[in-house]
Amino acid sequence: MSLSRRELIKKEIFDIAEYVPGKSIEEIASAYGLNPESIIKLGSNENPLGPSPKAVQALVDAAPGANIYPSADARELREALSKYTGFPVSNIVASGPGMDGLLDGLCRIIIEKGDEVIVPTPTFSYYELPARACGGKPVFIRRNPGFSVDPEKVLEAVSSRTKIIFLCSPNNPSGNLLPEADLRKIVENTHALVFVDEAYVEFADRNLAGLVREYDNLVVGRTFSKAFGLAGLRLGYGIMPEWLAKEYSRAATPFSVSLPALRAGLAALSDTDHLNKSINLAREGREYLKEKIPFTVYPSRANFVLVDVAPLKAKKVTESLLKKGIIVRSCDSFREAGDSLIRVTVGTPEQNEKVVRAFETVKNEV
Ligand SMILES: *Cc1c(COP(=O)(O)O)cnc(C)c1O
């Protein structure tokens, strides 16, 4: 392509490192000559029980109405989320392309060239992407050993250009919660917006969303991708102060939640049986994995566990598991995660057993 064409693109875009998703079943089946049916996918924290059968029915029922636009602001879904979260509809925004879309939307209205965002690593790698696309500069600070965030360190990193501080609880990939007192300390001592990513909060025993009532610079992000098992539909939402929800809606893509996603989301919220089953499966499974995997496993409040295979290398161990048809996530693409961490999604009891056996075999091979 001619140089001049590339000059059409904003300079900031060239600084964005490619997002590395978990591997798909199709990729692994063809790379290792395996039967796709036999592959266990525990690399992307998806729900091993699948979506709620009610959500599946809602998708089928929505299909004939696909010629009609859904409501521009996903009103019905926000009303159901209002009941689910206890917040008024005016505090809730829904986002079509998942919580990732919410992060995009927020950066779009907040970040300008030269602004800064703070990201305590290792953590979910997407935050820096929309910030950079808007001309922002990520400022990375390291988490403590054990992956807690030092509030003092966060506050020291704040400058006059800081616009957003990205926190994650339970944190991906480590599974630990952010203590409420630490969040208060950060929110109370900064002019910046604090974003708390609660993608995995259903699997934990407490959440931080209630604090949005107290602070006008706090946003909580949520998703239907994990506990609700709807990752393929790309549905997320945010709980935020009313002033911010108003400005967000001004610049957000209208109709971002598709009609099928909206209907499936409503059905998923109504199926508390499926939700509770999913939560219990993850809670029991993570304890099992923590106890049985013959390496260091960090305690987790999410639907995955973080395994440290040192002195082995995560890449090597992940490869060995792939050959056995088990997809897990090597964390070497996560900033500051080193080269010996592997994230394993909690599966069904049968899948968990196979994972444990595979880790045992790998350990005995060296
Ligand atoms: C999966 C995940 C998301 C993305 O959620 P989507 O709604 O699927 O975009 C956000 N944050 C964290 C920490 C995640 O692990």
Coordinates of C-alpha atoms and ligand atoms in Angstrom, one line a residue:
M1 CA 0.0 0.0 0.0
S2 CA 1.3 3.5 -0.8
L3 CA 2.7 5.5 2.1
S4 CA 0.1 8.3 1.5
R5 CA -2.8 5.9 2.1
R6 CA -1.4 4.9 5.4
E7 CA -1.1 8.5 6.3
L8 CA -4.9 8.7 6.4
I9 CA -4.7 6.7 9.6
K10 CA -4.2 8.4 13.0
K11 CA -0.6 8.0 14.2
E12 CA -1.9 6.6 17.6
I13 CA -3.3 3.5 15.8
F14 CA 0.2 2.3 14.9
D15 CA 1.1 2.1 18.6
I16 CA -1.7 -0.4 19.4
A17 CA -0.4 -3.9 20.0
E18 CA -2.7 -6.5 18.4
Y19 CA -5.3 -7.9 20.9
V20 CA -4.5 -11.6 21.6
P21 CA -7.7 -13.6 22.0
G22 CA -7.9 -17.1 23.4
K23 CA -7.5 -19.9 20.8
S24 CA -10.6 -21.3 19.1
I25 CA -11.6 -24.9 18.9
E26 CA -11.4 -24.8 15.1
E27 CA -7.8 -23.5 15.2
I28 CA -6.6 -26.2 17.5
A29 CA -8.5 -29.0 15.8
S30 CA -6.8 -28.2 12.5
A31 CA -3.3 -27.4 14.0
Y32 CA -3.1 -30.7 15.9
G33 CA -5.3 -32.9 13.8
L34 CA -7.9 -33.4 16.6
N35 CA -11.6 -34.0 16.5
P36 CA -13.3 -30.7 17.4
E37 CA -15.8 -32.6 19.5
S38 CA -13.1 -33.9 21.8
I39 CA -11.5 -30.5 22.5
I40 CA -12.0 -28.9 25.9
K41 CA -12.0 -25.1 25.6
L42 CA -11.0 -23.5 28.9
G43 CA -9.1 -20.6 27.6
S44 CA -11.7 -17.7 27.4
N45 CA -13.7 -18.0 30.7
E46 CA -16.8 -19.0 28.9
N47 CA -19.7 -20.7 30.6
P48 CA -19.3 -24.5 30.3
L49 CA -23.1 -25.0 30.7
G50 CA -23.9 -22.9 27.7
P51 CA -26.5 -20.2 27.6
S52 CA -29.8 -20.5 29.5
P53 CA -32.3 -22.6 27.5
K54 CA -34.7 -19.7 28.0
A55 CA -32.2 -17.3 26.3
V56 CA -31.9 -19.8 23.4
Q57 CA -35.7 -19.9 23.0
A58 CA -35.8 -16.1 23.1
L59 CA -33.3 -15.9 20.3
V60 CA -35.4 -18.3 18.2
D61 CA -38.5 -16.2 19.0
A62 CA -36.7 -13.0 18.1
A63 CA -35.6 -14.1 14.7
P64 CA -38.8 -13.3 12.7
G65 CA -38.6 -9.7 14.0
A66 CA -35.1 -9.1 12.8
N67 CA -36.3 -6.7 10.1
I68 CA -37.3 -4.2 12.8
Y69 CA -34.9 -1.9 14.7
P70 CA -34.7 -2.6 18.5
S71 CA -35.1 0.3 20.9
A72 CA -32.3 2.8 20.4
D73 CA -31.2 2.7 24.1
A74 CA -32.2 -0.9 25.0
R75 CA -34.9 0.5 27.3
E76 CA -36.5 -2.9 28.2
L77 CA -33.2 -4.5 29.0
R78 CA -32.2 -1.5 31.2
E79 CA -35.5 -1.8 33.1
A80 CA -34.7 -5.5 33.8
L81 CA -31.2 -4.6 34.8
S82 CA -32.6 -2.0 37.1
K83 CA -34.4 -4.7 39.0
Y84 CA -31.4 -7.0 38.9
T85 CA -28.9 -4.3 40.2
G86 CA -31.2 -2.2 42.3
F87 CA -30.2 1.0 40.4
P88 CA -32.6 3.3 38.6
V89 CA -32.7 2.9 34.8
S90 CA -31.1 6.4 34.6
N91 CA -27.9 5.0 36.1
I92 CA -27.7 2.1 33.6
V93 CA -26.4 2.1 30.0
A94 CA -26.5 -1.1 27.9
S95 CA -23.8 -1.8 25.3
G96 CA -24.0 -3.9 22.2
P97 CA -20.5 -5.2 21.6
G98 CA -20.2 -6.4 25.2
M99 CA -18.5 -4.5 28.0
D100 CA -15.7 -3.9 25.5
G101 CA -18.2 -1.6 23.7
L102 CA -18.8 0.3 27.0
L103 CA -15.0 0.9 27.4
D104 CA -15.0 2.2 23.8
G105 CA -17.9 4.5 24.4
L106 CA -16.4 5.9 27.6
C107 CA -13.0 6.5 26.0
R108 CA -14.7 8.2 23.1
I109 CA -16.3 10.8 25.3
I110 CA -13.4 11.3 27.7
I111 CA -10.0 10.7 26.2
E112 CA -8.3 13.2 24.0
K113 CA -4.7 13.3 22.6
G114 CA -2.2 13.4 25.4
D115 CA -4.6 12.3 28.2
E116 CA -3.5 9.5 30.4
V117 CA -5.2 6.4 31.8
I118 CA -3.8 4.3 34.7
V119 CA -3.7 0.5 34.4
P120 CA -2.4 -1.7 37.2
T121 CA -0.8 -4.8 35.6
P122 CA -1.1 -7.7 35.1
T123 CA -4.8 -7.2 34.1
F124 CA -7.3 -7.5 31.3
S125 CA -5.5 -6.3 28.2
Y126 CA -8.3 -4.4 26.4
Y127 CA -8.3 -1.2 28.5
E128 CA -5.3 0.3 26.8
L129 CA -6.7 -0.3 23.3
P130 CA -9.6 2.2 23.1
A131 CA -7.6 4.7 25.2
R132 CA -4.8 4.6 22.7
A133 CA -7.2 4.7 19.7
C134 CA -8.4 8.0 21.2
G135 CA -4.9 9.4 21.5
G136 CA -4.5 8.5 25.2
K137 CA -1.4 7.2 26.9
P138 CA -1.6 4.2 29.2
V139 CA 0.4 4.6 32.4
F140 CA 1.2 1.1 33.7
I141 CA 1.8 0.4 37.4
R142 CA 2.7 -3.0 38.8
R143 CA 0.4 -4.8 41.2
N144 CA 1.9 -6.2 44.4
P145 CA 3.0 -9.8 44.7
G146 CA -0.3 -11.6 45.1
F147 CA -1.8 -9.1 42.6
S148 CA -3.4 -6.6 45.0
V149 CA -3.4 -3.0 43.9
D150 CA -1.5 -0.5 46.1
P151 CA -3.9 2.6 46.3
E152 CA -0.9 4.9 47.1
K153 CA 0.9 3.8 44.0
V154 CA -2.2 4.4 41.9
L155 CA -2.6 7.9 43.4
E156 CA 1.1 8.7 42.9
A157 CA 0.7 7.9 39.2
V158 CA -2.1 10.4 38.8
S159 CA -1.2 13.5 36.9
S160 CA -3.2 16.5 35.7
R161 CA -3.7 14.6 32.4
T162 CA -5.1 11.5 34.1
K163 CA -8.7 10.8 32.9
I164 CA -9.5 7.2 33.8
I165 CA -8.2 4.7 36.3
F166 CA -9.0 1.1 35.2
L167 CA -9.5 -1.4 38.0
C168 CA -10.8 -5.0 37.8
S169 CA -12.5 -7.0 40.5
P170 CA -12.2 -10.0 40.4
N171 CA -9.1 -9.3 38.5
N172 CA -8.4 -11.1 35.2
P173 CA -6.1 -13.1 35.2
S174 CA -5.5 -13.4 38.9
G175 CA -9.0 -13.8 40.3
N176 CA -8.6 -11.6 43.4
L177 CA -11.0 -8.9 44.6
L178 CA -10.3 -5.2 45.1
P179 CA -11.0 -4.4 48.8
E180 CA -13.8 -1.7 49.2
A181 CA -11.5 0.4 51.4
D182 CA -8.9 0.5 48.7
L183 CA -11.4 1.6 46.1
R184 CA -12.7 4.3 48.4
K185 CA -9.2 5.6 49.0
I186 CA -8.6 5.9 45.2
V187 CA -12.0 7.3 44.3
E188 CA -11.9 9.9 47.1
N189 CA -8.4 11.2 46.2
T190 CA -8.6 11.7 42.5
H191 CA -10.3 13.9 40.0
A192 CA -10.2 11.1 37.4
L193 CA -13.0 8.7 36.6
V194 CA -12.5 5.3 38.2
F195 CA -13.7 2.3 36.2
V196 CA -14.2 -0.9 38.1
D197 CA -14.6 -4.0 35.8
E198 CA -16.9 -6.5 37.4
A199 CA -17.1 -9.0 34.5
Y200 CA -16.8 -11.9 37.0
V201 CA -18.6 -10.4 39.9
E202 CA -21.4 -13.0 40.0
F203 CA -18.9 -15.7 40.9
A204 CA -17.7 -13.6 43.9
D205 CA -19.5 -13.1 47.2
R206 CA -19.5 -9.3 47.1
N207 CA -19.5 -6.4 44.6
L208 CA -18.5 -2.8 44.6
A209 CA -21.4 -1.4 42.5
G210 CA -23.2 0.1 45.6
L211 CA -20.4 2.7 45.8
V212 CA -21.7 4.3 42.5
R213 CA -24.5 5.8 44.8
E214 CA -21.8 7.6 46.8
Y215 CA -19.3 8.8 44.3
D216 CA -19.9 10.8 41.1
N217 CA -16.6 9.7 39.5
L218 CA -17.1 5.9 39.7
V219 CA -18.3 3.5 36.9
V220 CA -18.9 -0.2 37.2
G221 CA -18.8 -2.4 34.0
R222 CA -20.7 -5.7 33.8
T223 CA -21.2 -8.3 31.1
F224 CA -23.5 -11.2 30.0
S225 CA -20.5 -13.0 28.6
K226 CA -19.4 -14.9 31.7
A227 CA -21.9 -16.0 34.3
F228 CA -24.9 -15.6 31.9
G229 CA -23.1 -17.6 29.2
L230 CA -23.9 -15.2 26.3
A231 CA -20.3 -14.3 25.2
G232 CA -21.3 -14.8 21.5
L233 CA -24.1 -12.2 21.7
R234 CA -21.8 -9.4 22.8
L235 CA -23.9 -7.8 25.5
G236 CA -22.7 -5.7 28.4
Y237 CA -23.8 -2.8 30.6
G238 CA -22.5 -0.1 32.9
I239 CA -23.7 1.3 36.2
M240 CA -22.7 5.0 36.4
P241 CA -23.8 8.3 37.9
E242 CA -26.7 9.9 36.0
W243 CA -24.7 12.8 34.8
L244 CA -22.3 10.5 33.0
A245 CA -25.0 8.2 31.6
K246 CA -26.5 11.3 30.0
E247 CA -23.2 12.3 28.3
Y248 CA -22.5 8.7 27.4
S249 CA -25.8 8.4 25.6
R250 CA -25.1 11.5 23.6
A251 CA -22.1 9.9 21.7
A252 CA -23.0 6.2 22.0
T253 CA -23.9 4.2 18.9
P254 CA -27.7 4.0 18.8
F255 CA -29.2 0.5 18.5
S256 CA -25.9 -1.0 19.7
V257 CA -27.8 -3.8 21.4
S258 CA -29.3 -6.0 18.7
L259 CA -32.9 -7.2 19.1
P260 CA -31.9 -10.9 19.6
A261 CA -29.3 -9.9 22.2
L262 CA -31.8 -7.7 24.0
R263 CA -34.4 -10.5 24.1
A264 CA -31.8 -13.1 25.1
G265 CA -30.5 -10.8 27.8
L266 CA -34.0 -10.4 29.3
A267 CA -34.5 -14.2 29.3
A268 CA -31.1 -14.8 30.8
L269 CA -31.9 -12.4 33.7
S270 CA -35.2 -14.2 34.4
D271 CA -33.5 -17.6 34.5
T272 CA -32.1 -17.5 38.0
D273 CA -31.9 -21.3 38.1
H274 CA -29.4 -21.4 35.3
L275 CA -27.5 -18.5 36.7
N276 CA -27.2 -20.2 40.1
K277 CA -26.1 -23.5 38.6
S278 CA -23.4 -21.7 36.6
I279 CA -22.2 -19.9 39.7
N280 CA -22.1 -23.0 41.9
L281 CA -20.3 -25.0 39.2
A282 CA -17.6 -22.3 39.0
R283 CA -17.3 -22.0 42.8
E284 CA -17.0 -25.8 43.4
G285 CA -14.8 -26.3 40.4
R286 CA -12.3 -23.6 41.3
E287 CA -11.7 -25.1 44.7
Y288 CA -11.2 -28.5 43.1
L289 CA -8.7 -27.2 40.6
K290 CA -6.9 -25.2 43.3
E291 CA -6.5 -28.4 45.4
K292 CA -5.7 -30.8 42.6
I293 CA -3.5 -29.0 40.0
P294 CA 0.1 -30.0 41.0
F295 CA 1.5 -26.5 40.8
T296 CA 0.9 -23.2 42.7
V297 CA -2.7 -22.1 42.2
Y298 CA -3.8 -18.7 43.3
P299 CA -7.1 -18.3 45.2
S300 CA -9.9 -17.1 42.9
R301 CA -13.3 -15.4 43.2
A302 CA -14.0 -15.9 39.5
N303 CA -14.7 -18.7 37.1
F304 CA -11.0 -19.4 36.4
V305 CA -7.8 -20.1 38.4
L306 CA -4.3 -18.8 37.8
V307 CA -1.6 -21.4 37.8
D308 CA 2.1 -20.7 38.2
V309 CA 4.0 -23.5 36.5
A310 CA 7.5 -22.2 37.4
P311 CA 10.2 -23.3 36.8
L312 CA 8.4 -24.6 33.7
K313 CA 7.3 -22.1 31.0
A314 CA 3.7 -21.3 30.5
K315 CA 4.1 -21.4 26.7
K316 CA 5.5 -25.0 26.8
V317 CA 3.0 -26.3 29.3
T318 CA 0.1 -24.7 27.3
E319 CA 1.5 -26.4 24.1
S320 CA 1.5 -29.8 25.8
L321 CA -2.1 -29.4 27.0
L322 CA -3.1 -28.3 23.5
K323 CA -1.7 -31.5 22.1
K324 CA -4.0 -33.3 24.5
G325 CA -6.9 -31.3 23.2
I326 CA -7.2 -28.9 26.2
I327 CA -7.2 -25.2 25.5
V328 CA -6.0 -23.0 28.4
R329 CA -4.6 -19.5 28.3
S330 CA -0.9 -18.8 28.6
C331 CA -0.6 -15.4 30.2
D332 CA 2.7 -14.4 28.5
S333 CA 0.8 -11.9 26.3
F334 CA -0.5 -10.1 29.5
R335 CA 1.8 -7.2 30.4
E336 CA 4.0 -7.9 33.4
A337 CA 2.6 -11.4 33.9
G338 CA 6.0 -13.1 33.3
D339 CA 6.4 -16.4 31.5
S340 CA 5.1 -19.0 33.9
L341 CA 1.4 -18.1 34.5
I342 CA -1.5 -20.0 32.9
R343 CA -5.2 -19.1 33.3
V344 CA -7.6 -22.1 33.4
T345 CA -11.3 -21.6 33.1
V346 CA -13.4 -23.8 35.4
G347 CA -15.2 -26.4 33.3
T348 CA -17.6 -29.2 34.1
P349 CA -16.4 -31.7 36.7
E350 CA -15.4 -34.1 33.9
Q351 CA -13.5 -31.4 32.1
N352 CA -11.8 -30.3 35.4
E353 CA -10.7 -33.9 36.0
K354 CA -9.1 -34.1 32.6
V355 CA -7.3 -30.8 33.1
V356 CA -5.9 -32.0 36.4
R357 CA -4.7 -35.2 34.8
A358 CA -3.1 -33.3 32.0
F359 CA -1.2 -31.1 34.4
E360 CA -0.1 -34.2 36.3
T361 CA 1.2 -35.7 33.1
V362 CA 3.1 -32.6 32.1
K363 CA 4.7 -32.4 35.6
N364 CA 5.8 -36.0 35.3
E365 CA 7.2 -35.5 31.9
V366 CA 9.9 -33.2 33.1
Ligands
LIG1 C1 -14.4 -11.1 29.4 C2 -14.0 -9.8 30.0 C3 -14.6 -8.6 29.5 C4 -15.3 -8.4 28.2 O1 -16.6 -8.6 28.3 P1 -17.5 -8.5 27.0 O2 -18.8 -8.1 27.5 O3 -17.5 -9.9 26.4 O4 -16.9 -7.5 26.0 C5 -14.3 -7.4 30.2 N1 -13.5 -7.4 31.2 C6 -12.9 -8.5 31.7 C7 -12.0 -8.5 32.8 C8 -13.1 -9.7 31.0 O5 -12.5 -10.8 31.4

